[in-house]
């Protein structure tokens, strides 16, 4: 087999093994929270929070978020002002939505539940909102 034929065979094998337009969704990566807004639909107010969200290529999502007030009241997602959960995530890049099925959480009542969220990625900015606007929040992140 000549060298040219070997190179051509290798190139053909690689082209078949790799999808022509394989590209991960733009949401994949680690993101640092820059703002959290909460309140009634259409009247969101800033809330002092910090945190991060990580979407992996392996199809998992993890969230960490903290209210600076350790005595903040508990919410359906937080305990002592802290939110933490992770689990497998299904991303629908066309609809700009994802569904996480919570595998582990600081708030144990969330384990096993699925949550659908909307997302918007532009440049290095990620905005997450609930699928149901009545939940009343919006989180903005920047890529690490």
XYZ file of C-alpha atoms in Angstrom:
144
model
C 0.000 0.000 0.000
C 1.476 3.335 -0.996
C 1.795 6.219 1.450
C -0.860 8.246 -0.415
C -3.318 5.380 -0.228
C -2.685 4.975 3.514
C -3.267 8.694 4.116
C -6.442 8.633 2.016
C -7.735 5.602 3.959
C -6.988 7.343 7.270
C -8.714 10.545 6.124
C -11.770 8.559 5.026
C -11.918 6.698 8.343
C -11.701 9.951 10.302
C -14.384 11.634 8.221
C -16.802 8.768 8.868
C -15.967 8.555 12.586
C -16.543 12.271 13.245
C -19.932 13.838 12.485
C -19.564 16.597 9.931
C -21.001 19.326 12.115
C -20.452 17.964 15.611
C -20.510 20.912 17.943
C -21.432 21.023 21.599
C -24.295 23.288 22.644
C -23.097 26.791 23.611
C -24.431 26.279 27.152
C -21.740 23.660 27.908
C -19.149 24.981 30.365
C -18.711 26.657 33.736
C -20.585 29.874 34.483
C -20.264 32.400 37.352
C -23.433 34.076 38.625
C -23.505 37.829 38.054
C -27.090 38.527 39.111
C -30.258 36.981 40.469
C -33.628 38.673 40.166
C -36.809 37.452 41.823
C -40.371 38.613 42.363
C -43.701 38.797 40.662
C -43.781 38.177 36.933
C -42.806 41.405 35.166
C -41.537 42.994 38.405
C -38.260 41.246 39.201
C -35.969 42.795 41.834
C -32.243 42.150 42.413
C -31.395 39.626 45.136
C -27.863 39.458 46.608
C -26.598 36.028 45.600
C -23.410 34.434 44.315
C -22.886 31.072 42.713
C -22.105 29.020 39.677
C -23.619 26.520 37.295
C -21.714 23.882 35.339
C -23.011 22.023 32.278
C -20.682 19.152 31.319
C -20.105 17.480 27.961
C -21.023 14.231 29.728
C -24.590 15.483 30.228
C -24.631 16.578 33.854
C -25.520 19.851 35.535
C -24.446 21.126 38.939
C -25.594 24.264 40.723
C -24.187 26.083 43.745
C -25.701 29.366 44.943
C -25.522 31.314 48.173
C -27.374 34.182 49.790
C -24.879 36.204 51.870
C -27.350 36.065 54.773
C -26.912 32.676 56.509
C -30.252 33.260 58.249
C -32.133 33.712 54.980
C -35.454 31.876 55.078
C -35.600 28.473 53.435
C -37.232 28.219 50.014
C -38.274 25.193 47.942
C -34.697 25.200 46.519
C -32.586 26.455 49.469
C -31.689 25.689 53.072
C -30.044 28.363 55.249
C -29.601 30.567 52.192
C -27.770 27.887 50.200
C -28.775 26.003 47.050
C -26.917 22.952 45.763
C -27.967 20.139 43.451
C -26.777 18.093 40.500
C -27.948 15.448 38.084
C -28.266 14.417 34.456
C -29.429 17.125 32.089
C -31.082 16.943 28.665
C -30.381 20.063 26.608
C -32.636 21.053 23.716
C -30.522 23.625 21.910
C -33.235 24.278 19.293
C -35.903 25.183 21.857
C -33.332 26.785 24.197
C -34.516 24.641 27.099
C -33.076 21.972 29.339
C -34.469 19.491 31.834
C -32.468 18.433 34.861
C -33.442 15.368 36.860
C -32.101 15.980 40.335
C -29.944 13.126 41.566
C -28.648 14.792 44.735
C -29.621 18.004 46.507
C -29.125 19.927 49.721
C -32.935 20.164 49.818
C -33.812 16.468 49.894
C -37.379 16.996 48.634
C -35.927 17.868 45.213
C -34.230 14.482 44.709
C -35.867 12.630 41.813
C -37.721 15.687 40.510
C -37.256 17.062 37.007
C -37.114 20.789 36.354
C -37.418 22.427 32.948
C -35.622 25.710 32.410
C -35.192 28.148 29.530
C -31.797 29.509 28.552
C -30.296 32.166 26.340
C -26.589 32.262 25.494
C -24.980 35.271 23.830
C -21.214 35.687 23.711
C -20.057 34.901 27.265
C -23.422 35.540 28.920
C -25.998 32.949 30.017
C -29.503 33.816 31.228
C -31.694 31.162 32.876
C -35.412 31.523 33.523
C -38.085 29.096 34.660
C -40.272 27.363 32.106
C -43.217 28.698 34.128
C -42.873 32.521 34.387
C -45.061 32.478 37.518
C -42.007 31.125 39.406
C -40.687 34.680 39.089
C -36.905 34.659 38.752
C -34.053 35.217 36.304
C -30.366 34.358 36.804
C -27.528 35.788 34.729
C -24.077 34.208 34.486
C -20.812 34.911 32.715
C -18.535 32.208 31.367
C -15.452 31.488 33.509
